[in-house]
PDB file of C-alpha atoms in Angstrom:
ATOM      1  CA  MET A   1      97.654 104.027  13.849  1.00 96.00           C
ATOM      2  CA  GLU A   2     100.281 104.156  11.139  1.00 97.00           C
ATOM      3  CA  LEU A   3     101.033 107.286   9.181  1.00 98.00           C
ATOM      4  CA  THR A   4     102.396 106.943   5.537  1.00 97.00           C
ATOM      5  CA  LEU A   5     103.320 109.653   3.063  1.00 98.00           C
ATOM      6  CA  VAL A   6     102.242 108.686  -0.678  1.00 98.00           C
ATOM      7  CA  PRO A   7     103.432 110.674  -3.381  1.00 98.00           C
ATOM      8  CA  ILE A   8     101.316 111.000  -6.498  1.00 98.00           C
ATOM      9  CA  LYS A   9     103.185 109.654  -9.432  1.00 98.00           C
ATOM     10  CA  ASN A  10     102.365 112.266 -12.155  1.00 98.00           C
ATOM     11  CA  PRO A  11     105.799 111.931 -14.569  1.00 96.00           C
ATOM     12  CA  HIS A  12     104.225 114.931 -17.245  1.00 97.00           C
ATOM     13  CA  ALA A  13     103.284 117.330 -14.569  1.00 97.00           C
ATOM     14  CA  LEU A  14      99.698 116.857 -15.497  1.00 98.00           C
ATOM     15  CA  ASN A  15      96.926 118.682 -13.863  1.00 98.00           C
ATOM     16  CA  LEU A  16      95.101 116.452 -11.466  1.00 98.00           C
ATOM     17  CA  ILE A  17      92.288 116.897  -8.801  1.00 98.00           C
ATOM     18  CA  LEU A  18      92.133 114.797  -5.662  1.00 98.00           C
ATOM     19  CA  GLY A  19      89.089 114.577  -3.760  1.00 98.00           C
ATOM     20  CA  MET A  20      86.642 112.489  -1.341  1.00 97.00           C
ATOM     21  CA  SER A  21      83.325 111.367  -2.217  1.00 96.00           C
ATOM     22  CA  HIS A  22      80.501 108.909  -0.533  1.00 92.00           C
ATOM     23  CA  PHE A  23      79.372 106.701  -3.272  1.00 91.00           C
ATOM     24  CA  ILE A  24      80.152 103.981  -6.037  1.00 89.00           C
ATOM     25  CA  LYS A  25      77.866 106.524  -8.259  1.00 93.00           C
ATOM     26  CA  THR A  26      80.837 108.931  -8.297  1.00 94.00           C
ATOM     27  CA  VAL A  27      82.522 107.267 -11.104  1.00 96.00           C
ATOM     28  CA  GLU A  28      79.858 107.832 -13.519  1.00 96.00           C
ATOM     29  CA  ASP A  29      78.691 111.398 -12.228  1.00 97.00           C
ATOM     30  CA  VAL A  30      82.408 113.083 -12.258  1.00 98.00           C
ATOM     31  CA  HIS A  31      82.725 111.158 -15.957  1.00 97.00           C
ATOM     32  CA  GLU A  32      79.269 113.119 -17.033  1.00 97.00           C
ATOM     33  CA  ALA A  33      80.574 116.329 -15.118  1.00 97.00           C
ATOM     34  CA  MET A  34      83.916 116.331 -17.164  1.00 97.00           C
ATOM     35  CA  VAL A  35      82.455 115.459 -20.919  1.00 97.00           C
ATOM     36  CA  ASN A  36      79.657 118.033 -20.231  1.00 96.00           C
ATOM     37  CA  THR A  37      81.992 120.854 -18.878  1.00 96.00           C
ATOM     38  CA  VAL A  38      84.649 120.555 -21.490  1.00 96.00           C
ATOM     39  CA  PRO A  39      83.833 118.674 -24.645  1.00 93.00           C
ATOM     40  CA  GLY A  40      86.312 116.714 -25.830  1.00 95.00           C
ATOM     41  CA  ALA A  41      87.914 116.571 -22.373  1.00 96.00           C
ATOM     42  CA  LYS A  42      90.967 114.231 -21.968  1.00 98.00           C
ATOM     43  CA  PHE A  43      90.811 112.584 -18.737  1.00 98.00           C
ATOM     44  CA  GLY A  44      91.373 109.472 -16.520  1.00 98.00           C
ATOM     45  CA  LEU A  45      89.540 108.794 -13.280  1.00 98.00           C
ATOM     46  CA  ALA A  46      90.045 106.312 -10.548  1.00 98.00           C
ATOM     47  CA  PHE A  47      87.765 105.838  -7.524  1.00 98.00           C
ATOM     48  CA  CYS A  48      88.480 103.796  -4.014  1.00 97.00           C
ATOM     49  CA  GLU A  49      85.422 102.091  -3.189  1.00 95.00           C
ATOM     50  CA  ALA A  50      85.142 101.601   0.580  1.00 93.00           C
ATOM     51  CA  SER A  51      82.751  99.091   1.282  1.00 92.00           C
ATOM     52  CA  ASP A  52      81.513  95.513  -0.318  1.00 93.00           C
ATOM     53  CA  VAL A  53      84.214  94.439  -2.761  1.00 95.00           C
ATOM     54  CA  CYS A  54      86.600  97.505  -2.211  1.00 94.00           C
ATOM     55  CA  LEU A  55      87.951  97.799  -5.749  1.00 97.00           C
ATOM     56  CA  VAL A  56      89.308 100.794  -7.737  1.00 98.00           C
ATOM     57  CA  ARG A  57      86.649 101.571 -10.277  1.00 97.00           C
ATOM     58  CA  THR A  58      87.803 103.776 -13.448  1.00 98.00           C
ATOM     59  CA  SER A  59      86.791 105.724 -16.203  1.00 98.00           C
ATOM     60  CA  GLY A  60      87.710 108.270 -18.658  1.00 98.00           C
ATOM     61  CA  THR A  61      88.292 108.909 -22.263  1.00 98.00           C
ATOM     62  CA  ASP A  62      92.197 108.602 -22.392  1.00 98.00           C
ATOM     63  CA  PRO A  63      93.471 105.275 -21.619  1.00 98.00           C
ATOM     64  CA  GLU A  64      96.841 106.568 -20.578  1.00 98.00           C
ATOM     65  CA  LEU A  65      95.549 108.797 -17.895  1.00 98.00           C
ATOM     66  CA  ILE A  66      92.812 106.279 -16.691  1.00 98.00           C
ATOM     67  CA  GLU A  67      95.944 103.884 -16.124  1.00 98.00           C
ATOM     68  CA  LEU A  68      97.718 106.952 -14.427  1.00 98.00           C
ATOM     69  CA  ALA A  69      94.838 107.360 -11.906  1.00 98.00           C
ATOM     70  CA  ARG A  70      94.308 103.481 -11.453  1.00 98.00           C
ATOM     71  CA  ASP A  71      97.940 103.215 -10.410  1.00 98.00           C
ATOM     72  CA  ASN A  72      97.782 106.203  -8.074  1.00 98.00           C
ATOM     73  CA  ALA A  73      94.473 105.553  -6.522  1.00 98.00           C
ATOM     74  CA  LEU A  74      95.717 101.998  -5.968  1.00 98.00           C
ATOM     75  CA  ALA A  75      98.499 103.301  -4.115  1.00 98.00           C
ATOM     76  CA  LEU A  76      96.398 105.531  -2.077  1.00 98.00           C
ATOM     77  CA  SER A  77      93.835 102.708  -1.201  1.00 97.00           C
ATOM     78  CA  ALA A  78      92.046 105.268   0.930  1.00 96.00           C
ATOM     79  CA  GLY A  79      88.377 104.715   1.161  1.00 90.00           C
ATOM     80  CA  HIS A  80      86.294 106.652  -1.098  1.00 96.00           C
ATOM     81  CA  SER A  81      89.127 108.739  -2.411  1.00 98.00           C
ATOM     82  CA  PHE A  82      88.879 109.382  -6.308  1.00 98.00           C
ATOM     83  CA  ILE A  83      91.677 111.178  -8.279  1.00 98.00           C
ATOM     84  CA  LEU A  84      91.113 112.576 -11.648  1.00 98.00           C
ATOM     85  CA  PHE A  85      93.973 113.488 -14.354  1.00 98.00           C
ATOM     86  CA  MET A  86      93.359 115.934 -17.404  1.00 98.00           C
ATOM     87  CA  ARG A  87      95.283 116.767 -20.298  1.00 97.00           C
ATOM     88  CA  ASP A  88      95.176 120.069 -22.271  1.00 94.00           C
ATOM     89  CA  MET A  89      92.978 121.825 -19.533  1.00 93.00           C
ATOM     90  CA  PHE A  90      92.893 123.123 -16.238  1.00 93.00           C
ATOM     91  CA  PRO A  91      91.042 122.429 -12.988  1.00 96.00           C
ATOM     92  CA  VAL A  92      89.416 125.608 -13.109  1.00 94.00           C
ATOM     93  CA  ASN A  93      87.803 124.603 -16.251  1.00 93.00           C
ATOM     94  CA  VAL A  94      85.880 121.931 -13.981  1.00 97.00           C
ATOM     95  CA  ILE A  95      86.747 122.473 -10.462  1.00 97.00           C
ATOM     96  CA  ASN A  96      83.178 124.004  -9.665  1.00 97.00           C
ATOM     97  CA  THR A  97      81.119 121.549 -11.603  1.00 97.00           C
ATOM     98  CA  ILE A  98      83.066 118.476 -10.077  1.00 98.00           C
ATOM     99  CA  GLN A  99      82.317 120.431  -6.246  1.00 97.00           C
ATOM    100  CA  ASN A 100      78.939 120.000  -7.224  1.00 97.00           C
ATOM    101  CA  VAL A 101      78.579 116.438  -8.161  1.00 97.00           C
ATOM    102  CA  PRO A 102      76.254 115.287  -5.570  1.00 95.00           C
ATOM    103  CA  GLU A 103      79.032 112.498  -3.924  1.00 95.00           C
ATOM    104  CA  VAL A 104      81.749 114.566  -3.937  1.00 97.00           C
ATOM    105  CA  VAL A 105      82.244 115.902  -0.259  1.00 97.00           C
ATOM    106  CA  ARG A 106      85.825 117.267  -0.425  1.00 97.00           C
ATOM    107  CA  LEU A 107      88.662 118.558  -2.847  1.00 98.00           C
ATOM    108  CA  PHE A 108      92.152 118.120  -1.118  1.00 98.00           C
ATOM    109  CA  CYS A 109      94.018 119.728  -4.213  1.00 98.00           C
ATOM    110  CA  ALA A 110      93.709 120.815  -7.978  1.00 98.00           C
ATOM    111  CA  THR A 111      97.218 121.342  -8.827  1.00 98.00           C
ATOM    112  CA  ALA A 112      99.801 119.848 -11.485  1.00 97.00           C
ATOM    113  CA  ASN A 113     102.368 120.583  -8.659  1.00 97.00           C
ATOM    114  CA  PRO A 114     104.271 117.605  -7.065  1.00 98.00           C
ATOM    115  CA  VAL A 115     101.862 116.183  -4.608  1.00 98.00           C
ATOM    116  CA  GLN A 116     102.366 113.925  -1.391  1.00 98.00           C
ATOM    117  CA  VAL A 117      99.184 112.750   0.143  1.00 98.00           C
ATOM    118  CA  ILE A 118      99.416 111.922   3.932  1.00 98.00           C
ATOM    119  CA  VAL A 119      97.444 108.882   4.648  1.00 98.00           C
ATOM    120  CA  ALA A 120      96.507 107.130   8.429  1.00 98.00           C
ATOM    121  CA  GLN A 121      96.245 103.437   8.216  1.00 97.00           C
ATOM    122  CA  THR A 122      94.316 101.446  10.812  1.00 97.00           C
ATOM    123  CA  ASP A 123      92.999  98.222  11.238  1.00 96.00           C
ATOM    124  CA  GLN A 124      89.709  98.920   9.611  1.00 95.00           C
ATOM    125  CA  GLY A 125      91.376 100.824   6.618  1.00 96.00           C
ATOM    126  CA  ARG A 126      92.942 104.122   5.238  1.00 97.00           C
ATOM    127  CA  GLY A 127      92.186 107.428   5.089  1.00 97.00           C
ATOM    128  CA  ILE A 128      93.326 110.835   3.703  1.00 98.00           C
ATOM    129  CA  LEU A 129      94.708 113.397   6.347  1.00 97.00           C
ATOM    130  CA  GLY A 130      95.695 116.118   3.786  1.00 97.00           C
ATOM    131  CA  VAL A 131      98.105 116.918   1.320  1.00 98.00           C
ATOM    132  CA  VAL A 132     101.347 118.573   0.766  1.00 97.00           C
ATOM    133  CA  ASP A 133     100.652 120.508  -2.682  1.00 97.00           C
ATOM    134  CA  GLY A 134     103.905 121.872  -4.310  1.00 95.00           C
ATOM    135  CA  PHE A 135     106.805 123.592  -2.396  1.00 95.00           C
ATOM    136  CA  ALA A 136     107.291 125.997   0.998  1.00 94.00           C
ATOM    137  CA  SER A 137     107.020 129.500   0.051  1.00 95.00           C
ATOM    138  CA  LYS A 138     110.070 131.584  -0.608  1.00 95.00           C
ATOM    139  CA  GLY A 139     109.223 135.335   0.004  1.00 96.00           C
ATOM    140  CA  VAL A 140     106.540 137.919  -0.759  1.00 97.00           C
ATOM    141  CA  GLU A 141     105.896 139.067  -4.592  1.00 96.00           C
ATOM    142  CA  THR A 142     107.485 142.336  -6.016  1.00 96.00           C
ATOM    143  CA  ASP A 143     105.557 144.691  -8.299  1.00 96.00           C
ATOM    144  CA  GLU A 144     107.449 142.811 -10.975  1.00 96.00           C
ATOM    145  CA  ASP A 145     106.213 139.604 -10.026  1.00 95.00           C
ATOM    146  CA  LYS A 146     102.598 141.000  -9.898  1.00 95.00           C
ATOM    147  CA  ASP A 147     103.403 142.160 -13.377  1.00 94.00           C
ATOM    148  CA  LYS A 148     104.464 138.725 -14.435  1.00 95.00           C
ATOM    149  CA  ARG A 149     101.355 137.117 -13.140  1.00 94.00           C
ATOM    150  CA  LYS A 150      99.094 139.293 -14.784  1.00 94.00           C
ATOM    151  CA  LYS A 151     100.695 138.953 -18.074  1.00 94.00           C
ATOM    152  CA  LEU A 152     100.720 135.295 -17.692  1.00 92.00           C
ATOM    153  CA  LEU A 153      97.167 135.188 -16.757  1.00 91.00           C
ATOM    154  CA  ARG A 154      96.424 137.204 -20.073  1.00 94.00           C
ATOM    155  CA  MET A 155      98.690 135.443 -22.251  1.00 91.00           C
ATOM    156  CA  ILE A 156      96.803 131.840 -21.459  1.00 86.00           C
ATOM    157  CA  GLY A 157      93.206 133.563 -21.924  1.00 87.00           C
ATOM    158  CA  TYR A 158      92.014 133.852 -18.223  1.00 84.00           C
ATOM    159  CA  LYS A 159      92.270 137.617 -18.300  1.00 85.00           C
ATOM    160  CA  PHE A 160      91.614 140.522 -20.971  1.00 84.00           C
TER     161      PHE A 160
END
């Protein structure tokens, strides 16, 4: 077995969800989940098929994001994984819906941080072992930091 670190290319620091599913129907069902949850959603989705012809399957509403998802999925080439990039929205808007898609079995991360994916390669194929999402902790928040966090949540409309 060989371990590889695959960086997710995300030049515009877009929000993304990286997950694992179990069936080719994932592409259509995740697409439907996105457009039914956020009308006008801008996203790109790519799914790594793990049997038969083993293609990267794609869908979405934004050609640039579809291409970004496709290129990252191909770099991962990890069976039954999927990657979803979104614009002008946050994972919190769709994460529960995505987790409730029948084919989805796990989410590795939902973030706009830099992501590195730890991939295992065997003679059979590739699989995701885990992710590095962002950076290491630098300390514990102060009262001032708490106030800033609360103000940010209110400024972006997630708290009153």
